[in-house]
PDB file of C-alpha atoms in Angstrom:
ATOM      1  CA  UNK A   1      -0.119   0.417  -0.591  1.00  0.00           C
ATOM      2  CA  UNK A   2       2.800   1.926   0.773  1.00  0.00           C
ATOM      3  CA  UNK A   3       4.083   2.280  -2.551  1.00  0.00           C
ATOM      4  CA  UNK A   4       0.384   2.706  -4.449  1.00  0.00           C
ATOM      5  CA  UNK A   5      -1.315   4.876  -1.863  1.00  0.00           C
ATOM      6  CA  UNK A   6      -0.421   8.365   0.115  1.00  0.00           C
ATOM      7  CA  UNK A   7      -3.254   8.059   2.405  1.00  0.00           C
ATOM      8  CA  UNK A   8      -3.477   4.682   4.600  1.00  0.00           C
ATOM      9  CA  UNK A   9      -6.628   4.767   6.650  1.00  0.00           C
ATOM     10  CA  UNK A  10      -6.653   1.949  10.144  1.00  0.00           C
ATOM     11  CA  UNK A  11      -9.394   0.506   8.386  1.00  0.00           C
ATOM     12  CA  UNK A  12      -8.651  -0.039   4.966  1.00  0.00           C
ATOM     13  CA  UNK A  13      -7.206  -4.738   6.785  1.00  0.00           C
ATOM     14  CA  UNK A  14      -9.210  -4.811   9.599  1.00  0.00           C
ATOM     15  CA  UNK A  15     -11.638  -6.927   7.359  1.00  0.00           C
ATOM     16  CA  UNK A  16      -8.348  -9.642   7.526  1.00  0.00           C
ATOM     17  CA  UNK A  17      -9.039  -9.321  11.052  1.00  0.00           C
ATOM     18  CA  UNK A  18     -12.591 -10.229  11.460  1.00  0.00           C
ATOM     19  CA  UNK A  19     -12.168 -12.881   8.054  1.00  0.00           C
ATOM     20  CA  UNK A  20     -10.051 -14.016  11.016  1.00  0.00           C
ATOM     21  CA  UNK A  21     -11.854 -14.250  13.986  1.00  0.00           C
ATOM     22  CA  UNK A  22     -15.175 -15.644  11.616  1.00  0.00           C
ATOM     23  CA  UNK A  23     -13.576 -17.827  10.347  1.00  0.00           C
ATOM     24  CA  UNK A  24     -12.217 -19.071  13.765  1.00  0.00           C
ATOM     25  CA  UNK A  25     -16.458 -18.543  15.141  1.00  0.00           C
ATOM     26  CA  UNK A  26     -17.921 -21.340  11.841  1.00  0.00           C
ATOM     27  CA  UNK A  27     -15.119 -24.407  13.015  1.00  0.00           C
ATOM     28  CA  UNK A  28     -16.046 -24.030  16.481  1.00  0.00           C
ATOM     29  CA  UNK A  29     -19.970 -23.540  15.220  1.00  0.00           C
ATOM     30  CA  UNK A  30     -19.003 -26.917  13.469  1.00  0.00           C
ATOM     31  CA  UNK A  31     -17.007 -28.452  16.250  1.00  0.00           C
ATOM     32  CA  UNK A  32     -19.458 -27.184  19.297  1.00  0.00           C
ATOM     33  CA  UNK A  33     -22.318 -29.492  16.859  1.00  0.00           C
ATOM     34  CA  UNK A  34     -20.389 -32.215  16.100  1.00  0.00           C
ATOM     35  CA  UNK A  35     -19.495 -32.853  20.165  1.00  0.00           C
ATOM     36  CA  UNK A  36     -22.790 -32.195  21.164  1.00  0.00           C
ATOM     37  CA  UNK A  37     -24.122 -34.328  18.612  1.00  0.00           C
ATOM     38  CA  UNK A  38     -21.495 -37.341  19.680  1.00  0.00           C
ATOM     39  CA  UNK A  39     -22.083 -37.009  23.263  1.00  0.00           C
ATOM     40  CA  UNK A  40     -26.104 -36.108  23.178  1.00  0.00           C
ATOM     41  CA  UNK A  41     -27.841 -37.419  19.937  1.00  0.00           C
ATOM     42  CA  UNK A  42     -28.487 -35.339  17.009  1.00  0.00           C
ATOM     43  CA  UNK A  43     -29.679 -31.447  16.823  1.00  0.00           C
ATOM     44  CA  UNK A  44     -31.987 -30.997  13.197  1.00  0.00           C
ATOM     45  CA  UNK A  45     -34.134 -29.299  15.096  1.00  0.00           C
ATOM     46  CA  UNK A  46     -31.504 -26.253  15.237  1.00  0.00           C
ATOM     47  CA  UNK A  47     -29.798 -26.751  13.108  1.00  0.00           C
ATOM     48  CA  UNK A  48     -31.583 -24.356  10.334  1.00  0.00           C
ATOM     49  CA  UNK A  49     -30.886 -21.604  12.382  1.00  0.00           C
ATOM     50  CA  UNK A  50     -27.371 -22.196  12.217  1.00  0.00           C
ATOM     51  CA  UNK A  51     -27.008 -22.444   8.101  1.00  0.00           C
ATOM     52  CA  UNK A  52     -28.724 -19.190   8.280  1.00  0.00           C
ATOM     53  CA  UNK A  53     -26.085 -17.958  10.783  1.00  0.00           C
ATOM     54  CA  UNK A  54     -23.772 -19.683   9.064  1.00  0.00           C
ATOM     55  CA  UNK A  55     -24.718 -18.927   5.589  1.00  0.00           C
ATOM     56  CA  UNK A  56     -24.578 -15.292   6.647  1.00  0.00           C
ATOM     57  CA  UNK A  57     -21.883 -15.340   8.305  1.00  0.00           C
ATOM     58  CA  UNK A  58     -19.000 -16.086   5.110  1.00  0.00           C
ATOM     59  CA  UNK A  59     -21.260 -13.804   2.744  1.00  0.00           C
ATOM     60  CA  UNK A  60     -20.697 -11.046   5.194  1.00  0.00           C
ATOM     61  CA  UNK A  61     -17.394 -11.680   5.663  1.00  0.00           C
ATOM     62  CA  UNK A  62     -17.143 -12.404   1.297  1.00  0.00           C
ATOM     63  CA  UNK A  63     -18.536  -9.411   0.685  1.00  0.00           C
ATOM     64  CA  UNK A  64     -16.180  -7.611   2.579  1.00  0.00           C
ATOM     65  CA  UNK A  65     -12.583  -9.026   1.822  1.00  0.00           C
ATOM     66  CA  UNK A  66     -14.193  -8.082  -1.776  1.00  0.00           C
ATOM     67  CA  UNK A  67     -14.539  -4.256  -1.038  1.00  0.00           C
ATOM     68  CA  UNK A  68     -11.241  -4.441   0.424  1.00  0.00           C
ATOM     69  CA  UNK A  69      -9.380  -5.508  -3.231  1.00  0.00           C
ATOM     70  CA  UNK A  70      -8.466  -2.674  -4.537  1.00  0.00           C
ATOM     71  CA  UNK A  71      -6.200  -1.853  -1.326  1.00  0.00           C
ATOM     72  CA  UNK A  72      -4.619  -5.296  -1.809  1.00  0.00           C
ATOM     73  CA  UNK A  73      -3.531  -4.999  -5.333  1.00  0.00           C
ATOM     74  CA  UNK A  74      -1.846  -2.217  -7.343  1.00  0.00           C
ATOM     75  CA  UNK A  75      -4.560   0.233  -9.371  1.00  0.00           C
ATOM     76  CA  UNK A  76      -3.094  -1.717 -12.873  1.00  0.00           C
ATOM     77  CA  UNK A  77      -3.677  -4.819 -11.541  1.00  0.00           C
ATOM     78  CA  UNK A  78      -7.558  -3.740 -11.291  1.00  0.00           C
ATOM     79  CA  UNK A  79      -8.047  -2.138 -14.831  1.00  0.00           C
ATOM     80  CA  UNK A  80     -11.109  -3.750 -16.922  1.00  0.00           C
ATOM     81  CA  UNK A  81     -10.424  -6.088 -19.654  1.00  0.00           C
ATOM     82  CA  UNK A  82     -10.038  -3.949 -22.144  1.00  0.00           C
ATOM     83  CA  UNK A  83      -8.364  -1.529 -21.131  1.00  0.00           C
ATOM     84  CA  UNK A  84      -5.654  -3.702 -19.971  1.00  0.00           C
ATOM     85  CA  UNK A  85      -5.667  -4.995 -24.150  1.00  0.00           C
ATOM     86  CA  UNK A  86      -5.758  -1.051 -25.197  1.00  0.00           C
ATOM     87  CA  UNK A  87      -2.601  -0.871 -23.719  1.00  0.00           C
ATOM     88  CA  UNK A  88      -0.994  -3.662 -23.620  1.00  0.00           C
ATOM     89  CA  UNK A  89       0.269  -3.050 -27.570  1.00  0.00           C
ATOM     90  CA  UNK A  90       2.157   0.378 -26.762  1.00  0.00           C
ATOM     91  CA  UNK A  91       3.449  -0.702 -23.228  1.00  0.00           C
ATOM     92  CA  UNK A  92       4.997  -3.925 -24.863  1.00  0.00           C
ATOM     93  CA  UNK A  93       6.728  -1.199 -27.047  1.00  0.00           C
ATOM     94  CA  UNK A  94       8.223   1.086 -23.982  1.00  0.00           C
ATOM     95  CA  UNK A  95       8.878  -1.208 -21.657  1.00  0.00           C
ATOM     96  CA  UNK A  96      13.230  -1.710 -23.724  1.00  0.00           C
ATOM     97  CA  UNK A  97      13.222   1.581 -24.058  1.00  0.00           C
ATOM     98  CA  UNK A  98      12.302   2.334 -20.279  1.00  0.00           C
ATOM     99  CA  UNK A  99      13.752  -0.489 -19.354  1.00  0.00           C
ATOM    100  CA  UNK A 100      16.989   1.261 -21.163  1.00  0.00           C
ATOM    101  CA  UNK A 101      17.139   4.116 -19.486  1.00  0.00           C
ATOM    102  CA  UNK A 102      16.027   3.413 -16.283  1.00  0.00           C
ATOM    103  CA  UNK A 103      19.025   3.534 -15.013  1.00  0.00           C
ATOM    104  CA  UNK A 104      20.417   6.536 -16.568  1.00  0.00           C
ATOM    105  CA  UNK A 105      21.581   8.747 -13.107  1.00  0.00           C
ATOM    106  CA  UNK A 106      21.261  11.866 -15.755  1.00  0.00           C
ATOM    107  CA  UNK A 107      18.173  11.413 -16.443  1.00  0.00           C
ATOM    108  CA  UNK A 108      16.675  10.147 -13.104  1.00  0.00           C
ATOM    109  CA  UNK A 109      18.434  13.276 -11.496  1.00  0.00           C
ATOM    110  CA  UNK A 110      15.764  15.294 -13.717  1.00  0.00           C
ATOM    111  CA  UNK A 111      12.819  13.184 -13.304  1.00  0.00           C
ATOM    112  CA  UNK A 112      13.238  13.948  -9.359  1.00  0.00           C
ATOM    113  CA  UNK A 113      13.664  17.332  -9.819  1.00  0.00           C
ATOM    114  CA  UNK A 114       9.685  17.500 -12.312  1.00  0.00           C
ATOM    115  CA  UNK A 115       8.276  15.422  -9.402  1.00  0.00           C
ATOM    116  CA  UNK A 116       9.711  18.284  -6.321  1.00  0.00           C
ATOM    117  CA  UNK A 117       8.416  20.893  -8.265  1.00  0.00           C
ATOM    118  CA  UNK A 118       4.954  19.731  -8.928  1.00  0.00           C
ATOM    119  CA  UNK A 119       4.651  17.619  -5.032  1.00  0.00           C
ATOM    120  CA  UNK A 120       6.432  21.150  -3.993  1.00  0.00           C
ATOM    121  CA  UNK A 121       5.235  24.275  -6.257  1.00  0.00           C
ATOM    122  CA  UNK A 122       0.771  22.776  -7.675  1.00  0.00           C
ATOM    123  CA  UNK A 123       0.890  20.987  -3.148  1.00  0.00           C
ATOM    124  CA  UNK A 124      -0.585  17.739  -4.968  1.00  0.00           C
ATOM    125  CA  UNK A 125       0.378  16.946  -1.852  1.00  0.00           C
ATOM    126  CA  UNK A 126      -2.602  18.160  -0.240  1.00  0.00           C
ATOM    127  CA  UNK A 127      -5.438  16.167  -2.329  1.00  0.00           C
ATOM    128  CA  UNK A 128      -6.101  13.230   0.510  1.00  0.00           C
ATOM    129  CA  UNK A 129      -6.748  10.643  -2.278  1.00  0.00           C
ATOM    130  CA  UNK A 130      -3.140  11.074  -3.547  1.00  0.00           C
ATOM    131  CA  UNK A 131      -1.397   7.895  -5.026  1.00  0.00           C
ATOM    132  CA  UNK A 132       1.322   7.609  -7.313  1.00  0.00           C
ATOM    133  CA  UNK A 133      -0.658   6.847 -10.915  1.00  0.00           C
ATOM    134  CA  UNK A 134      -2.218   9.679 -10.419  1.00  0.00           C
ATOM    135  CA  UNK A 135       1.001  11.386 -10.005  1.00  0.00           C
ATOM    136  CA  UNK A 136       2.426   9.762 -12.496  1.00  0.00           C
ATOM    137  CA  UNK A 137       0.362  10.296 -14.910  1.00  0.00           C
ATOM    138  CA  UNK A 138       0.886  14.464 -14.055  1.00  0.00           C
ATOM    139  CA  UNK A 139       4.514  13.788 -15.012  1.00  0.00           C
ATOM    140  CA  UNK A 140       3.806  12.221 -18.405  1.00  0.00           C
ATOM    141  CA  UNK A 141       5.529   8.841 -17.055  1.00  0.00           C
ATOM    142  CA  UNK A 142       4.803   5.128 -15.990  1.00  0.00           C
ATOM    143  CA  UNK A 143       3.614   4.710 -12.911  1.00  0.00           C
ATOM    144  CA  UNK A 144       6.402   1.786 -12.856  1.00  0.00           C
ATOM    145  CA  UNK A 145       9.169   4.090 -13.612  1.00  0.00           C
ATOM    146  CA  UNK A 146       7.601   6.527 -10.538  1.00  0.00           C
ATOM    147  CA  UNK A 147       8.188   3.766  -9.353  1.00  0.00           C
ATOM    148  CA  UNK A 148      11.965   2.932  -9.465  1.00  0.00           C
ATOM    149  CA  UNK A 149      12.674   6.506  -8.985  1.00  0.00           C
ATOM    150  CA  UNK A 150      10.818   6.252  -5.229  1.00  0.00           C
ATOM    151  CA  UNK A 151      12.791   3.221  -4.010  1.00  0.00           C
ATOM    152  CA  UNK A 152      16.321   3.098  -5.875  1.00  0.00           C
ATOM    153  CA  UNK A 153      16.913   6.161  -6.856  1.00  0.00           C
ATOM    154  CA  UNK A 154      15.562   8.692  -3.405  1.00  0.00           C
ATOM    155  CA  UNK A 155      15.711   5.192  -0.578  1.00  0.00           C
ATOM    156  CA  UNK A 156      11.561   6.207  -0.139  1.00  0.00           C
ATOM    157  CA  UNK A 157       8.344   4.759  -1.183  1.00  0.00           C
ATOM    158  CA  UNK A 158       5.540   7.134  -2.216  1.00  0.00           C
ATOM    159  CA  UNK A 159       3.851   7.308   0.954  1.00  0.00           C
ATOM    160  CA  UNK A 160       6.531   7.881   2.975  1.00  0.00           C
ATOM    161  CA  UNK A 161       7.743  10.619   0.836  1.00  0.00           C
ATOM    162  CA  UNK A 162       4.144  12.970   0.564  1.00  0.00           C
ATOM    163  CA  UNK A 163       3.227  12.224   3.831  1.00  0.00           C
ATOM    164  CA  UNK A 164       6.727  14.317   4.783  1.00  0.00           C
ATOM    165  CA  UNK A 165       5.989  17.243   3.431  1.00  0.00           C
ATOM    166  CA  UNK A 166       2.462  17.054   5.265  1.00  0.00           C
ATOM    167  CA  UNK A 167       3.607  16.813   8.395  1.00  0.00           C
ATOM    168  CA  UNK A 168       5.988  20.583   7.548  1.00  0.00           C
ATOM    169  CA  UNK A 169       2.963  21.907   6.138  1.00  0.00           C
ATOM    170  CA  UNK A 170       1.263  21.022   8.587  1.00  0.00           C
ATOM    171  CA  UNK A 171       4.014  22.407  11.249  1.00  0.00           C
ATOM    172  CA  UNK A 172       3.864  25.457   8.825  1.00  0.00           C
ATOM    173  CA  UNK A 173       0.358  26.024  10.323  1.00  0.00           C
ATOM    174  CA  UNK A 174       0.521  25.404  14.014  1.00  0.00           C
ATOM    175  CA  UNK A 175       3.096  28.209  13.649  1.00  0.00           C
ATOM    176  CA  UNK A 176       0.762  30.804  11.586  1.00  0.00           C
ATOM    177  CA  UNK A 177      -0.900  32.480  14.080  1.00  0.00           C
ATOM    178  CA  UNK A 178      -3.957  32.258  11.277  1.00  0.00           C
ATOM    179  CA  UNK A 179      -4.713  28.508  12.287  1.00  0.00           C
ATOM    180  CA  UNK A 180      -4.575  29.455  16.462  1.00  0.00           C
ATOM    181  CA  UNK A 181      -7.920  28.797  16.159  1.00  0.00           C
ATOM    182  CA  UNK A 182      -7.677  25.177  14.237  1.00  0.00           C
ATOM    183  CA  UNK A 183      -8.050  22.329  15.888  1.00  0.00           C
ATOM    184  CA  UNK A 184      -5.056  20.026  14.661  1.00  0.00           C
ATOM    185  CA  UNK A 185      -7.710  17.854  13.470  1.00  0.00           C
ATOM    186  CA  UNK A 186      -8.817  20.571  11.091  1.00  0.00           C
ATOM    187  CA  UNK A 187      -5.696  21.291  10.240  1.00  0.00           C
ATOM    188  CA  UNK A 188      -4.602  17.842   9.315  1.00  0.00           C
ATOM    189  CA  UNK A 189      -7.372  17.177   8.266  1.00  0.00           C
ATOM    190  CA  UNK A 190      -6.277  20.889   5.642  1.00  0.00           C
ATOM    191  CA  UNK A 191      -2.535  19.760   5.128  1.00  0.00           C
ATOM    192  CA  UNK A 192      -3.841  16.374   2.926  1.00  0.00           C
ATOM    193  CA  UNK A 193      -4.228  14.328   5.819  1.00  0.00           C
ATOM    194  CA  UNK A 194      -7.600  11.820   5.754  1.00  0.00           C
ATOM    195  CA  UNK A 195      -7.648  10.188   9.581  1.00  0.00           C
ATOM    196  CA  UNK A 196      -6.596  11.663  12.891  1.00  0.00           C
ATOM    197  CA  UNK A 197      -4.521   8.204  13.744  1.00  0.00           C
ATOM    198  CA  UNK A 198      -3.347   8.470  10.280  1.00  0.00           C
ATOM    199  CA  UNK A 199      -2.472  11.791  11.391  1.00  0.00           C
ATOM    200  CA  UNK A 200      -1.019  11.186  14.628  1.00  0.00           C
ATOM    201  CA  UNK A 201       0.871   8.122  13.671  1.00  0.00           C
ATOM    202  CA  UNK A 202       2.843   9.067  10.927  1.00  0.00           C
ATOM    203  CA  UNK A 203       3.998  12.746  12.710  1.00  0.00           C
ATOM    204  CA  UNK A 204       5.649  11.296  15.574  1.00  0.00           C
ATOM    205  CA  UNK A 205       7.093   8.161  12.881  1.00  0.00           C
ATOM    206  CA  UNK A 206       9.302  12.017  11.365  1.00  0.00           C
ATOM    207  CA  UNK A 207       9.448  14.382  14.177  1.00  0.00           C
ATOM    208  CA  UNK A 208      10.186  11.455  17.206  1.00  0.00           C
ATOM    209  CA  UNK A 209       6.915  14.076  19.144  1.00  0.00           C
ATOM    210  CA  UNK A 210       3.609  14.042  19.367  1.00  0.00           C
ATOM    211  CA  UNK A 211       1.460  16.776  17.068  1.00  0.00           C
ATOM    212  CA  UNK A 212      -0.686  18.281  20.209  1.00  0.00           C
ATOM    213  CA  UNK A 213       3.206  18.660  21.962  1.00  0.00           C
ATOM    214  CA  UNK A 214       4.833  20.132  19.531  1.00  0.00           C
ATOM    215  CA  UNK A 215       2.156  23.016  19.418  1.00  0.00           C
ATOM    216  CA  UNK A 216       2.313  23.448  22.812  1.00  0.00           C
ATOM    217  CA  UNK A 217       5.945  24.046  22.404  1.00  0.00           C
ATOM    218  CA  UNK A 218       5.518  26.278  20.184  1.00  0.00           C
ATOM    219  CA  UNK A 219       3.201  27.179  22.244  1.00  0.00           C
ATOM    220  CA  UNK A 220       5.496  27.894  24.929  1.00  0.00           C
ATOM    221  CA  UNK A 221       7.742  30.112  22.130  1.00  0.00           C
ATOM    222  CA  UNK A 222       5.967  32.363  21.488  1.00  0.00           C
ATOM    223  CA  UNK A 223       5.136  32.647  24.903  1.00  0.00           C
ATOM    224  CA  UNK A 224       8.244  33.588  26.158  1.00  0.00           C
ATOM    225  CA  UNK A 225       9.559  35.144  22.957  1.00  0.00           C
ATOM    226  CA  UNK A 226       6.233  38.109  24.145  1.00  0.00           C
ATOM    227  CA  UNK A 227       7.250  38.719  27.493  1.00  0.00           C
ATOM    228  CA  UNK A 228      11.102  38.860  26.183  1.00  0.00           C
ATOM    229  CA  UNK A 229      10.459  41.841  24.059  1.00  0.00           C
ATOM    230  CA  UNK A 230       8.065  43.825  26.591  1.00  0.00           C
TER     231      UNK A 230
END
């Protein structure tokens, strides 16, 4: 996910935990019925209710799994078959050319500068739904090539690359008096984060301090500066 998306919600993969628990429940019901029948005899009267519950659980798990498929697969694997067919010829023609220039340091440096311009000047990171594919389209290159630039040349995931700009933007707004009335969550949402949990976790990982403590330090230093001026 970090290779393709700039935001990761903790709920996106919760269905795996639900699937695990659901599977355990289904197996537990089956084992319980078997043990009951061995010890006490047939329980045909309750089978119908149990079967309905199990079928409902299976359908629910299937729905959750299908609805989260996009999270687990790269976007190019989720395109419709006709789109893949239309692009396959063009991609085949370009692949040898891209392979030759992928490792060209000079071209990668140029591409890096173009990427920095798009991200910094156009502030694409403020878009919560920003993805590797959308940025590669802005650069007019393939997502594979952009992925190589980030992962191999810059040694950073797309997720970390984008979120470092978001964190810096949050810090600027926290230090800006115009945003003194804003909550931290409001500032985070304006800077491209899409959840409080993701924001707190990412900010602390980059700055080694929680957003609230950072804001407290900023306010304290500003207060000390004002007293000094007096």
